[in-house]
Tab-separated table of C-alpha atoms and ligand atoms in Angstrom:
chain	number	residue	atom	x	y	z
A	1	MET	CA	7.843	4.116	-22.109
A	2	ASN	CA	10.396	1.938	-20.622
A	3	GLN	CA	8.553	-1.527	-19.582
A	4	ASN	CA	10.509	-1.450	-16.420
A	5	GLU	CA	9.215	1.737	-15.511
A	6	ASP	CA	5.394	0.974	-16.517
A	7	ARG	CA	4.556	-2.318	-15.429
A	8	SER	CA	1.249	-3.452	-16.776
A	9	ALA	CA	-1.165	-5.923	-15.276
A	10	LEU	CA	0.328	-8.710	-16.898
A	11	ASP	CA	4.139	-7.907	-15.825
A	12	TRP	CA	2.692	-8.103	-12.225
A	13	GLU	CA	0.560	-11.254	-12.856
A	14	ALA	CA	3.707	-12.885	-14.363
A	15	ARG	CA	5.738	-11.973	-11.276
A	16	PHE	CA	3.434	-13.654	-8.919
A	17	ARG	CA	3.255	-16.561	-11.266
A	18	ASN	CA	7.033	-17.274	-11.482
A	19	ASN	CA	7.413	-16.550	-7.562
A	20	ASP	CA	9.675	-13.376	-8.987
A	21	THR	CA	8.775	-11.419	-5.877
A	22	PRO	CA	11.620	-9.881	-3.968
A	23	TRP	CA	9.751	-7.203	-2.257
A	24	GLU	CA	8.054	-9.886	-0.226
A	25	ARG	CA	8.937	-9.462	3.640
A	26	PRO	CA	9.025	-13.045	5.464
A	27	GLY	CA	6.407	-12.019	8.114
A	28	VAL	CA	4.103	-9.089	8.907
A	29	HIS	CA	6.041	-5.689	8.742
A	30	PRO	CA	7.289	-4.703	12.250
A	31	ALA	CA	5.773	-1.294	11.752
A	32	ALA	CA	2.486	-3.059	11.167
A	33	ARG	CA	3.001	-5.196	14.174
A	34	ASN	CA	3.351	-1.955	16.150
A	35	TRP	CA	0.152	-0.483	14.905
A	36	LEU	CA	-1.486	-3.408	15.714
A	37	GLU	CA	-0.187	-3.253	19.300
A	38	SER	CA	-0.522	0.419	19.687
A	39	GLY	CA	-4.286	0.525	18.427
A	40	THR	CA	-3.488	2.401	15.531
A	41	LEU	CA	-5.027	-0.477	13.758
A	42	ALA	CA	-7.817	-1.775	15.983
A	43	PRO	CA	-10.720	-4.158	15.867
A	44	GLY	CA	-13.771	-2.697	14.055
A	45	HIS	CA	-11.407	-0.396	11.634
A	46	SER	CA	-12.146	-0.659	8.224
A	47	VAL	CA	-8.726	-0.630	6.215
A	48	ILE	CA	-7.708	-0.771	2.442
A	49	ILE	CA	-4.725	-2.558	1.272
A	50	PRO	CA	-3.871	-1.304	-2.256
A	51	GLY	CA	-1.771	-3.644	-3.994
A	52	CYS	CA	-1.903	-6.451	-1.201
A	53	GLY	CA	0.045	-8.791	-3.689
A	54	ARG	CA	0.629	-11.759	-1.321
A	55	CYS	CA	1.515	-9.622	1.895
A	56	PRO	CA	0.533	-11.299	5.098
A	57	GLU	CA	-0.881	-8.267	6.584
A	58	VAL	CA	-4.221	-8.743	4.836
A	59	ALA	CA	-4.840	-11.914	7.180
A	60	ALA	CA	-3.191	-10.558	10.048
A	61	PHE	CA	-5.561	-7.364	9.904
A	62	ALA	CA	-8.493	-9.808	9.327
A	63	ARG	CA	-7.232	-11.863	12.382
A	64	ALA	CA	-7.050	-8.931	14.590
A	65	GLY	CA	-10.765	-7.978	14.091
A	66	LEU	CA	-10.334	-5.225	11.260
A	67	ASN	CA	-12.699	-5.046	8.087
A	68	VAL	CA	-10.049	-5.466	5.321
A	69	THR	CA	-10.629	-4.669	1.730
A	70	ALA	CA	-7.461	-6.103	-0.334
A	71	ALA	CA	-7.254	-5.014	-3.800
A	72	ASP	CA	-4.662	-6.048	-6.587
A	73	LEU	CA	-4.307	-6.412	-10.216
A	74	SER	CA	-3.152	-9.629	-10.227
A	75	GLY	CA	-5.622	-12.363	-10.116
A	76	THR	CA	-3.037	-14.921	-8.921
A	77	ALA	CA	-2.350	-12.624	-5.825
A	78	ILE	CA	-5.983	-12.372	-4.931
A	79	ALA	CA	-6.630	-15.965	-5.196
A	80	TRP	CA	-3.412	-16.571	-2.929
A	81	GLN	CA	-4.998	-14.343	-0.335
A	82	LYS	CA	-8.502	-15.849	-0.708
A	83	ALA	CA	-7.289	-19.271	-0.156
A	84	LYS	CA	-5.229	-18.474	2.900
A	85	LEU	CA	-8.024	-16.413	4.495
A	86	GLN	CA	-10.319	-19.036	3.586
A	87	LYS	CA	-8.419	-21.688	5.463
A	88	GLU	CA	-8.672	-19.834	8.975
A	89	ASP	CA	-12.319	-18.870	7.998
A	90	LEU	CA	-11.542	-15.055	7.942
A	91	SER	CA	-13.659	-12.462	6.157
A	92	CYS	CA	-12.417	-9.823	3.753
A	93	GLU	CA	-13.510	-7.762	0.853
A	94	TYR	CA	-11.305	-8.459	-2.367
A	95	LEU	CA	-10.969	-6.187	-5.329
A	96	GLU	CA	-9.349	-7.514	-8.304
A	97	GLY	CA	-8.068	-5.044	-11.002
A	98	ASP	CA	-7.012	-1.563	-11.052
A	99	ILE	CA	-7.673	0.581	-7.952
A	100	LEU	CA	-6.253	3.468	-9.830
A	101	GLY	CA	-8.623	3.486	-12.521
A	102	SER	CA	-9.746	7.019	-14.176
A	103	GLY	CA	-13.176	8.419	-15.291
A	104	ASP	CA	-15.839	5.838	-15.236
A	105	ARG	CA	-13.323	3.027	-13.904
A	106	ARG	CA	-12.350	5.147	-10.832
A	107	TRP	CA	-13.032	2.798	-7.929
A	108	GLN	CA	-14.244	3.937	-4.570
A	109	PRO	CA	-15.220	2.145	-1.422
A	110	ASP	CA	-19.065	1.895	-0.376
A	111	GLU	CA	-17.896	3.968	2.740
A	112	PRO	CA	-14.689	5.946	3.139
A	113	ALA	CA	-12.279	3.691	5.342
A	114	ASP	CA	-10.684	4.536	8.771
A	115	ARG	CA	-7.276	3.367	7.372
A	116	VAL	CA	-5.352	2.766	4.424
A	117	TYR	CA	-2.286	0.460	4.786
A	118	ASP	CA	0.376	1.152	1.968
A	119	GLN	CA	3.363	-1.443	1.807
A	120	THR	CA	5.498	-1.050	-1.389
A	121	PHE	CA	2.424	0.330	-3.395
A	122	LEU	CA	3.386	4.036	-3.783
A	123	CYS	CA	6.776	2.973	-4.839
A	124	ALA	CA	5.533	0.192	-7.027
A	125	ILE	CA	3.210	2.301	-9.139
A	126	HIS	CA	4.778	5.071	-11.917
A	127	PRO	CA	5.123	8.227	-10.258
A	128	ARG	CA	2.806	9.834	-12.843
A	129	LEU	CA	0.130	8.070	-11.038
A	130	ARG	CA	1.065	9.417	-7.711
A	131	GLU	CA	-1.421	12.553	-7.891
A	132	ARG	CA	-4.278	10.502	-8.939
A	133	TYR	CA	-3.352	8.158	-5.930
A	134	ALA	CA	-3.201	11.007	-3.414
A	135	ASP	CA	-6.232	12.454	-4.734
A	136	ALA	CA	-8.210	9.368	-4.354
A	137	LEU	CA	-6.855	8.782	-0.668
A	138	ALA	CA	-7.993	12.041	0.322
A	139	ASN	CA	-11.236	12.498	-1.412
A	140	LEU	CA	-12.599	9.033	-1.980
A	141	TRP	CA	-11.034	6.263	0.439
A	142	LEU	CA	-10.384	7.690	3.413
A	143	LYS	CA	-12.837	9.334	6.071
A	144	PRO	CA	-12.067	13.055	7.792
A	145	GLY	CA	-9.491	11.825	10.654
A	146	GLY	CA	-8.878	8.670	8.744
A	147	GLN	CA	-5.182	7.579	8.365
A	148	LEU	CA	-2.819	6.637	5.760
A	149	LEU	CA	-0.114	4.143	7.265
A	150	ALA	CA	2.475	4.664	5.040
A	151	LEU	CA	6.038	2.912	4.331
A	152	PHE	CA	7.819	5.220	2.150
A	153	MET	CA	10.656	3.572	0.104
A	154	GLN	CA	13.848	5.252	0.054
A	155	LYS	CA	16.312	4.526	-2.606
A	156	ASN	CA	19.243	6.827	-4.504
A	157	GLU	CA	19.305	4.602	-7.783
A	158	ARG	CA	17.168	6.146	-10.758
A	159	GLY	CA	14.286	4.350	-12.147
A	160	GLY	CA	12.092	1.550	-10.667
A	161	PRO	CA	10.150	-0.052	-9.407
A	162	PRO	CA	10.616	0.498	-6.668
A	163	PHE	CA	10.633	4.458	-7.361
A	164	GLY	CA	11.881	6.240	-4.380
A	165	CYS	CA	9.662	7.976	-2.195
A	166	PRO	CA	11.780	10.773	-0.528
A	167	LEU	CA	10.014	12.632	2.226
A	168	ASP	CA	10.408	16.049	0.707
A	169	ALA	CA	8.597	14.624	-2.318
A	170	MET	CA	6.268	12.951	-0.042
A	171	ARG	CA	5.755	16.426	1.833
A	172	GLU	CA	4.567	18.052	-1.497
A	173	LEU	CA	2.199	14.898	-2.399
A	174	PHE	CA	0.594	14.949	0.918
A	175	SER	CA	0.358	18.446	1.558
A	176	ASP	CA	-0.313	20.132	4.709
A	177	ARG	CA	-3.565	21.397	3.622
A	178	LEU	CA	-5.115	18.182	3.707
A	179	TRP	CA	-2.777	15.964	5.741
A	180	ILE	CA	-1.494	16.226	9.354
A	181	TRP	CA	1.932	14.682	9.382
A	182	PRO	CA	3.722	13.109	12.506
A	183	ASP	CA	6.533	14.676	14.548
A	184	PRO	CA	9.846	13.725	12.696
A	185	GLY	CA	10.484	11.795	15.670
A	186	ASN	CA	7.903	9.663	14.962
A	187	ILE	CA	9.154	8.649	11.644
A	188	GLU	CA	11.117	5.301	11.683
A	189	ALA	CA	13.293	3.521	9.371
A	190	TRP	CA	12.996	-0.049	8.414
A	191	PRO	CA	15.602	-1.682	6.259
A	192	HIS	CA	13.674	-3.905	3.550
A	193	PRO	CA	15.413	-7.504	4.226
A	194	SER	CA	15.575	-8.384	0.587
A	195	LEU	CA	15.735	-5.167	-1.379
A	196	ASN	CA	19.477	-4.538	-0.597
A	197	GLY	CA	18.336	-3.301	2.883
A	198	LYS	CA	16.678	-0.207	1.335
A	199	PRO	CA	15.245	1.561	4.224
A	200	GLU	CA	11.294	2.135	4.405
A	201	LEU	CA	10.059	5.124	6.292
A	202	SER	CA	6.983	4.612	8.430
A	203	ALA	CA	4.728	7.354	8.807
A	204	VAL	CA	0.982	7.896	10.034
A	205	LEU	CA	-0.676	10.747	8.180
A	206	THR	CA	-3.844	11.883	9.354
A	207	ARG	CA	-6.521	13.272	6.550
A	208	ARG	CA	-7.954	16.570	8.195
B	1	SAM	C1	5.795	-4.218	-5.050
B	1	SAM	S1	4.146	-5.145	-4.912
B	1	SAM	C2	3.776	-5.085	-3.397
B	1	SAM	C3	2.766	-6.350	-2.956
B	1	SAM	C4	2.490	-6.093	-1.241
B	1	SAM	N1	1.990	-4.857	-0.996
B	1	SAM	C5	3.574	-6.825	-0.713
B	1	SAM	O1	4.146	-5.722	0.270
B	1	SAM	O2	4.203	-7.742	-0.499
B	1	SAM	C6	3.017	-4.136	-5.926
B	1	SAM	C7	1.741	-4.696	-5.952
B	1	SAM	O3	0.834	-3.709	-6.343
B	1	SAM	C8	-0.046	-4.080	-7.318
B	1	SAM	N2	-0.554	-3.131	-8.233
B	1	SAM	C9	0.114	-2.183	-8.906
B	1	SAM	N3	-0.404	-1.520	-9.743
B	1	SAM	C10	-1.823	-1.633	-9.307
B	1	SAM	C11	-3.095	-1.075	-9.576
B	1	SAM	N4	-3.168	0.031	-10.470
B	1	SAM	N5	-4.028	-1.456	-8.696
B	1	SAM	C12	-3.946	-2.604	-8.002
B	1	SAM	N6	-2.644	-3.054	-7.740
B	1	SAM	C13	-1.827	-2.629	-8.534
B	1	SAM	C14	0.710	-5.397	-7.997
B	1	SAM	O4	-0.055	-6.076	-8.717
B	1	SAM	C15	1.608	-5.980	-6.701
B	1	SAM	O5	1.121	-7.061	-6.353
């Protein structure tokens, strides 16, 4: 397997240690800001952030009164999140490890959550893990009526990460049988400021 296509825990850890993190945005994602303003993310909601890295949404959501579970393979990223939240006396559940483990190592929350926020996580995992992720989202992580707040990375080049998440592939992965998709007019494009302006499509998918 090409190392670029299957990043191990050590690779991600090294990226954080070396501050080699071009996927990071300078602030809270504008789509996340909209979701906070519109009440799609509201105080009291439980929200899981898989592959949180050092994203500022962990603190922003905790500050807004949500019950956040922040998960990442990288100990450095989790330590960074802990230090940041401690400074503001914000609480959060942390999971350091593989959130996509299988068999005995399969992770599930104590209670299914109201929301899952995916920012550059789906596009960071190898596509062969996508089915496992979609299955965990639908059957373990989200309650019925819960929502996946997705930012689907669009790219034309082959390989990754980031791995492209074109809408036709996403519609197959998150099928109509299990998910209610938004109207196409409610899917917005957000160019990424540092990944060559690659657009991310924001979409709120509701678990039936
Ligand atoms: C491209 S980074 C995105 C980080 C963050 N969401 C952001 O937007 O700044 C992908 C993150 O997913 C984490 N990750 C990858 N595979 C994972 C897994 N199986 N379980 C938990 N975290 C994982 C990596 O350590 C990394 O922090």
